Amino acid sequence: MSSEQTTDSSGPSGAGVGPWGLKLAGVGAALPPKVLTNDDLTAWMDTSDEWIRERTGIGERRLGGTTSGLATEAARAALEAAGTAPTDIEQVILATTSPDYMLPGTAPAVARELGIDCGAFDLQAACSGWVYGLVVANGLIAQGMKKILVIGAETLDRMTDYHDRGTGILFGNGAGAVVVERDESSQGQLLSWDLGSNGQHVHILYSEHDGKIQMDGREVFRQAVTVIQRSANAAMERAGLTVDDIDLIVPHQANIRIVEAAWKRLGFSMDKTEMVLEHTGNTSAASIPLALDNAINNGRIQPGSTVLFVGFGAGMTWASAIVRWS
Ligand code: ACO
């Protein structure tokens, strides 16, 4: 049985355009100060900077901090960029795979740190989590909410064995946050989205409670390229767009070779792609908002830009969303 036949659960997915608009009003990021370079890893691992860069595109990753602390720092920066007071936020959605505690969720602690008294919940969809969160926020805005924080934050160093050559080279910590607002002008829009999963692949990438990440790297690679292609195509089709209509792609920062292989199939150009992987490693749910922050700081997104987000990860899960920038 092929994984594409009976076990996929894509949808309901669709075009998100409504009478309301959606604006990504402010973006912020946070990285802990401790840097672990590829050369550092060679002190205890049989590897090299050259091998890791060539196979993954990663040069260094960050360690330390807490998920709530990094999420709060990124959220503060996003609120400042949006010119939004914390007390105007009506919902906090925190996408994470590495919460501070098994119980409770980490989002309420972030809300408390920000001085916000509103709904707050964690969302676990691994590396696709932040895009899932954006689509959920769009639904809440359709129901009348005006300002929502959608955060991706991870402390993957607690789940990573830095002596394991397969996983220790990949993962790091960080956070990215976005203030998502109802756009009364309707200029900004979530044009389309695609959410999916295939639980048949749970055991190609997983961690037990209090365990370390276990991964079948080759199978993750193979599945990731397939689902990225399918999900990005689905989102573009639903929005009535082609590759040429997309101004910038912000993919999950897992591995440069996964992105390049998927882009070859999709006809995307790396010139239109935001990558921060070299300096962050794979930060799971944090990686897309971290890259988005970099894109904005570098002036790569303008009003009217069409931006495609593509996430994929453990589960397997995948998520694409296309936003027209307000
Ligand atoms: N340094 C040096 N050599 C290594 C290392 C290392 N860190 N790891 C493996 N090797 C060697 C192996 O021993 C093997 O040597 P041999 O040919 O002499 O036997 C050779 O390199 C190839 O080993 P593979 O395990 O087949 O390595 P591969 O080319 O598959 O690369 C990697 C491993 C980088 C992990 C790759 O499989 C990969 O990138 N997979 C995707 C992983 C990923 O991105 N996961 C997260 C995505 S989803 C999410 O973000 C949650």
Coordinates of C-alpha atoms and ligand atoms in Angstrom, one line a residue:
M1 CA 0.0 0.0 0.0
S2 CA 1.5 3.3 -1.0
S3 CA 1.5 6.0 1.6
E4 CA -0.5 8.2 -0.7
Q5 CA -3.4 5.8 -1.1
T6 CA -5.5 5.3 2.1
T7 CA -3.7 6.7 5.1
D8 CA -3.3 10.4 4.2
S9 CA -5.6 12.8 5.8
S10 CA -5.2 16.0 3.8
G11 CA -8.0 18.4 4.5
P12 CA -10.4 19.8 4.8
S13 CA -8.2 22.3 3.2
G14 CA -9.0 25.2 1.1
A15 CA -9.1 28.7 0.0
G16 CA -9.1 31.1 2.9
V17 CA -10.3 34.3 1.3
G18 CA -13.2 35.8 3.2
P19 CA -14.8 39.3 3.7
W20 CA -12.2 39.7 6.5
G21 CA -8.5 40.3 5.8
L22 CA -5.5 38.9 7.5
K23 CA -2.4 40.9 8.3
L24 CA 0.9 39.6 9.7
A25 CA 1.4 42.9 11.5
G26 CA 4.7 42.2 13.3
V27 CA 7.3 39.5 13.5
G28 CA 10.0 38.9 16.1
A29 CA 12.6 36.3 16.8
A30 CA 14.8 35.0 19.6
L31 CA 17.9 32.8 19.7
P32 CA 19.7 31.7 22.8
P33 CA 23.3 33.0 23.0
K34 CA 25.2 29.7 23.2
V35 CA 26.5 28.6 19.8
L36 CA 27.4 25.0 18.9
T37 CA 29.4 25.0 15.6
N38 CA 30.1 22.0 13.4
D39 CA 33.8 22.3 14.4
D40 CA 32.7 22.0 18.1
L41 CA 30.9 18.7 17.3
T42 CA 34.1 17.3 15.9
A43 CA 35.6 17.3 19.4
W44 CA 33.5 14.3 20.3
M45 CA 32.0 13.1 17.0
D46 CA 33.5 11.5 13.9
T47 CA 32.3 14.1 11.5
S48 CA 33.5 17.3 9.8
D49 CA 32.3 20.8 9.1
E50 CA 32.5 20.0 5.4
W51 CA 30.4 16.9 5.6
I52 CA 27.7 18.5 7.7
R53 CA 27.5 21.6 5.4
E54 CA 27.4 19.6 2.3
R55 CA 24.7 17.1 3.5
T56 CA 22.5 19.5 5.5
G57 CA 23.5 23.2 4.8
I58 CA 24.0 23.7 8.6
G59 CA 27.0 25.5 10.0
E60 CA 25.9 26.1 13.6
R61 CA 23.0 25.8 16.0
R62 CA 22.0 27.5 19.2
L63 CA 21.5 25.8 22.6
G64 CA 20.0 26.8 26.0
G65 CA 17.1 28.8 27.2
T66 CA 13.6 27.6 27.9
T67 CA 10.7 27.3 25.5
S68 CA 8.6 29.8 27.4
G69 CA 11.5 32.2 27.7
L70 CA 12.4 32.2 24.0
A71 CA 8.8 32.4 23.0
T72 CA 8.2 35.4 25.3
E73 CA 11.3 37.2 23.9
A74 CA 10.2 36.6 20.3
A75 CA 6.6 37.6 21.2
R76 CA 7.8 40.9 22.7
A77 CA 9.7 41.7 19.6
A78 CA 6.7 40.9 17.4
L79 CA 4.4 43.1 19.5
E80 CA 6.8 46.0 19.3
A81 CA 7.2 45.6 15.5
A82 CA 3.4 45.6 15.2
G83 CA 2.9 48.5 17.5
T84 CA 0.5 46.4 19.4
A85 CA 0.0 46.5 23.2
P86 CA 0.1 43.0 24.8
T87 CA -3.3 43.6 26.4
D88 CA -4.9 43.8 22.9
I89 CA -4.0 40.2 22.2
E90 CA -7.0 37.9 22.4
Q91 CA -5.4 34.5 21.9
V92 CA -1.9 33.0 22.2
I93 CA -1.2 30.0 20.0
L94 CA 2.2 28.4 20.7
A95 CA 3.4 25.8 18.3
T96 CA 6.0 23.6 20.0
T97 CA 7.3 20.1 20.2
S98 CA 9.4 20.8 23.3
P99 CA 7.2 22.4 25.9
D100 CA 8.6 23.4 29.3
Y101 CA 6.5 20.7 31.0
M102 CA 4.4 17.7 30.0
L103 CA 1.6 19.4 31.9
P104 CA 0.6 22.3 31.8
G105 CA 1.1 23.7 28.3
T106 CA 3.7 26.4 27.8
A107 CA 1.4 29.0 26.2
P108 CA -0.2 30.1 29.5
A109 CA 3.2 30.8 31.0
V110 CA 4.1 32.9 27.9
A111 CA 0.8 34.8 28.3
R112 CA 1.5 35.4 31.9
E113 CA 5.0 36.7 31.2
L114 CA 3.5 39.1 28.6
G115 CA 0.9 40.3 31.1
I116 CA -1.9 38.9 28.9
D117 CA -5.1 37.5 30.3
C118 CA -6.6 35.6 27.4
G119 CA -6.9 32.1 25.8
A120 CA -3.6 30.3 25.4
F121 CA -2.8 26.9 24.2
D122 CA 0.0 24.7 22.8
L123 CA -0.3 23.2 19.3
Q124 CA 1.8 20.1 18.5
A125 CA 2.2 19.4 14.8
A126 CA 6.0 19.1 15.0
C127 CA 7.8 21.2 12.3
S128 CA 4.5 22.1 10.6
G129 CA 3.1 23.6 13.8
W130 CA 3.5 27.3 13.1
V131 CA 1.7 27.0 9.7
Y132 CA -1.1 25.0 11.4
G133 CA -1.2 27.9 14.0
L134 CA -1.6 30.5 11.2
V135 CA -4.5 28.6 9.7
V136 CA -6.2 28.2 13.1
A137 CA -5.7 32.0 13.7
N138 CA -7.3 32.7 10.4
G139 CA -10.3 30.7 11.6
L140 CA -10.5 32.6 14.9
I141 CA -10.3 35.9 13.0
A142 CA -13.2 34.7 10.8
Q143 CA -15.1 34.2 14.0
G144 CA -14.5 37.9 15.0
M145 CA -11.1 38.0 16.9
K146 CA -8.9 40.9 16.0
K147 CA -5.3 40.2 17.3
I148 CA -3.7 36.8 17.9
L149 CA -0.1 35.8 18.7
V150 CA 1.1 32.8 16.7
I151 CA 4.5 31.7 18.1
G152 CA 6.8 28.8 17.2
A153 CA 9.3 28.0 19.9
E154 CA 11.6 25.1 20.6
T155 CA 14.4 23.9 23.0
L156 CA 15.3 20.8 21.0
D157 CA 18.6 20.5 22.8
R158 CA 16.7 18.7 25.6
M159 CA 15.6 16.0 23.1
T160 CA 18.8 15.7 21.0
D161 CA 21.7 13.4 21.6
Y162 CA 24.7 15.5 20.4
H163 CA 26.8 12.4 20.2
D164 CA 24.5 10.8 17.6
R165 CA 25.8 11.5 14.1
G166 CA 22.4 11.3 12.5
T167 CA 20.5 13.8 14.7
G168 CA 23.1 15.7 16.7
I169 CA 24.2 17.6 13.6
L170 CA 20.7 18.9 12.9
F171 CA 18.7 20.3 15.8
G172 CA 18.9 23.6 17.7
N173 CA 16.8 26.0 19.8
G174 CA 15.0 29.3 18.9
A175 CA 11.7 31.0 18.6
G176 CA 9.7 33.2 16.2
A177 CA 6.5 35.0 16.8
V178 CA 3.9 36.8 14.6
V179 CA 1.1 39.2 15.6
V180 CA -1.7 38.1 13.3
E181 CA -4.4 40.7 12.9
R182 CA -7.8 41.1 11.3
D183 CA -7.2 43.5 8.3
E184 CA -10.3 45.6 7.9
S185 CA -9.0 46.8 4.5
S186 CA -9.0 43.2 3.3
Q187 CA -5.8 43.9 1.5
G188 CA -3.9 41.2 3.3
Q189 CA -5.4 37.7 2.9
L190 CA -4.7 34.1 3.7
L191 CA -5.3 33.1 0.0
S192 CA -5.2 29.3 0.6
W193 CA -3.9 26.6 2.8
D194 CA -3.3 22.8 2.9
L195 CA -3.0 20.8 6.1
G196 CA -2.2 17.1 6.1
S197 CA -0.8 14.1 8.0
N198 CA 0.1 10.5 7.5
G199 CA 0.3 8.6 10.8
Q200 CA 1.8 5.6 9.1
H201 CA 5.1 7.4 9.4
V202 CA 5.1 8.1 13.1
H203 CA 8.2 6.0 13.7
I204 CA 10.5 7.5 11.2
L205 CA 10.9 10.5 13.5
Y206 CA 9.9 10.4 17.1
S207 CA 10.9 10.8 20.7
E208 CA 9.6 8.9 23.8
H209 CA 8.7 10.9 26.9
D210 CA 12.0 12.1 28.4
G211 CA 13.8 10.4 25.5
K212 CA 16.0 11.6 22.6
I213 CA 14.9 12.1 19.0
Q214 CA 15.1 8.9 16.9
M215 CA 15.2 9.3 13.2
D216 CA 15.4 7.3 10.0
G217 CA 17.1 10.1 8.1
R218 CA 16.9 8.6 4.6
E219 CA 13.2 7.9 4.9
V220 CA 12.4 11.3 6.4
F221 CA 14.3 12.8 3.5
R222 CA 12.3 10.8 1.0
Q223 CA 8.9 11.5 2.5
A224 CA 9.6 15.1 3.1
V225 CA 10.4 15.8 -0.5
T226 CA 7.2 14.1 -1.6
V227 CA 4.8 15.9 0.8
I228 CA 6.4 19.3 0.2
Q229 CA 5.7 19.0 -3.5
R230 CA 2.2 17.8 -3.0
S231 CA 1.2 20.3 -0.3
A232 CA 2.8 23.4 -2.1
N233 CA 1.1 22.4 -5.3
A234 CA -2.3 22.0 -3.5
A235 CA -2.0 25.4 -1.9
M236 CA -1.1 27.1 -5.2
E237 CA -3.9 25.3 -7.1
R238 CA -6.5 26.4 -4.5
A239 CA -5.3 30.0 -4.7
G240 CA -5.3 29.9 -8.5
L241 CA -1.6 30.7 -8.5
T242 CA 1.4 29.3 -10.3
V243 CA 5.1 29.2 -9.4
D244 CA 5.7 32.5 -11.1
D245 CA 3.1 34.3 -8.9
I246 CA 4.9 33.5 -5.7
D247 CA 7.3 36.3 -4.6
L248 CA 8.9 34.5 -1.7
I249 CA 8.9 31.0 -0.2
V250 CA 9.6 30.5 3.5
P251 CA 10.1 26.8 4.0
H252 CA 10.7 24.8 7.1
Q253 CA 14.4 24.9 7.7
A254 CA 15.3 21.2 8.0
N255 CA 17.9 20.5 5.5
I256 CA 19.1 22.4 2.4
R257 CA 19.1 19.2 0.3
I258 CA 15.5 18.5 1.1
V259 CA 14.5 22.0 0.0
E260 CA 16.6 21.8 -3.2
A261 CA 15.2 18.4 -4.1
A262 CA 11.6 19.5 -3.6
W263 CA 12.2 22.8 -5.4
K264 CA 13.6 20.9 -8.4
R265 CA 10.3 19.0 -8.7
L266 CA 8.2 22.2 -8.1
G267 CA 10.2 24.5 -10.4
F268 CA 10.9 26.9 -7.5
S269 CA 14.1 29.0 -7.5
M270 CA 16.4 29.2 -4.5
D271 CA 16.7 32.9 -5.2
K272 CA 13.0 33.3 -4.1
T273 CA 13.6 31.3 -0.9
E274 CA 14.4 32.5 2.6
M275 CA 16.9 30.3 4.4
V276 CA 18.4 30.9 7.8
L277 CA 19.3 27.2 8.4
E278 CA 23.1 27.7 8.2
H279 CA 23.0 29.7 11.4
T280 CA 20.1 28.1 13.3
G281 CA 20.0 24.4 12.4
N282 CA 16.6 22.7 12.4
T283 CA 14.5 24.5 15.0
S284 CA 11.2 22.6 14.2
A285 CA 8.1 24.8 14.8
A286 CA 10.3 27.9 15.2
S287 CA 12.0 27.7 11.9
I288 CA 9.5 29.3 9.6
P289 CA 8.8 32.4 11.8
L290 CA 12.6 32.7 12.4
A291 CA 13.2 32.8 8.6
L292 CA 10.2 35.1 8.1
D293 CA 11.8 37.6 10.6
N294 CA 15.0 37.5 8.6
A295 CA 13.1 38.1 5.3
I296 CA 11.4 41.1 6.7
N297 CA 14.6 42.5 8.2
N298 CA 16.2 42.2 4.8
G299 CA 13.3 43.9 3.0
R300 CA 12.3 40.9 1.0
I301 CA 8.6 41.3 1.6
Q302 CA 6.6 44.3 0.5
P303 CA 2.9 45.2 0.6
G304 CA 1.2 43.1 -2.0
S305 CA 3.9 40.4 -1.9
T306 CA 2.7 36.8 -2.2
V307 CA 4.4 34.6 0.3
L308 CA 4.2 30.8 0.5
F309 CA 4.9 29.0 3.8
V310 CA 5.7 25.3 3.6
G311 CA 6.1 23.1 6.7
F312 CA 6.7 19.4 7.1
G313 CA 7.8 17.2 9.9
A314 CA 7.3 14.4 12.3
G315 CA 3.9 12.7 12.3
M316 CA 4.3 13.0 9.4
T317 CA 2.5 16.3 9.2
W318 CA 2.7 18.9 6.5
A319 CA 1.2 22.4 6.1
S320 CA 1.3 25.1 3.4
A321 CA -0.3 28.5 3.4
I322 CA -0.2 31.4 0.9
V323 CA -0.5 34.9 2.2
R324 CA -0.9 38.1 0.3
W325 CA 0.9 40.7 2.4
S326 CA -1.0 43.7 3.6
Ligands
ACO1 N1 29.4 12.9 9.7 C1 30.2 12.3 8.9 N2 29.8 11.1 8.3 C2 28.5 10.7 8.6 C3 27.7 11.3 9.5 C4 28.1 12.5 10.1 N3 27.4 13.3 10.9 N4 26.5 10.7 9.5 C5 26.6 9.6 8.7 N5 27.9 9.6 8.1 C6 28.4 8.6 7.2 C7 27.8 7.2 7.4 O1 28.6 6.5 8.3 C8 27.9 6.7 6.0 O2 29.3 6.3 5.7 P1 29.6 5.0 4.8 O3 29.0 5.4 3.4 O4 31.1 4.9 4.8 O5 28.8 3.9 5.4 C9 27.6 7.9 5.1 O6 28.0 9.0 5.9 C10 26.2 8.0 4.7 O7 25.4 7.8 5.8 P2 23.8 8.0 5.8 O8 23.2 7.8 7.1 O9 23.2 7.2 4.6 O10 23.8 9.6 5.5 P3 22.8 10.4 4.6 O11 23.4 10.8 3.4 O12 21.5 9.8 4.6 O13 22.8 11.8 5.5 C11 21.3 12.9 7.0 C12 22.3 11.7 6.9 C13 22.1 14.2 6.9 C14 20.8 12.8 8.4 C15 20.2 12.7 6.0 O14 19.7 11.4 6.0 C16 19.2 13.7 6.2 O15 19.4 14.9 6.1 N6 17.9 13.3 6.4 C17 16.8 14.2 6.6 C18 16.9 14.5 8.1 C19 16.1 15.7 8.4 O16 16.1 16.7 7.8 N7 15.3 15.5 9.5 C20 14.4 16.5 10.0 C21 13.3 16.8 9.0 S1 11.7 16.8 9.6 C22 11.8 17.8 10.8 O17 12.4 18.9 10.7 C23 11.3 17.3 12.1

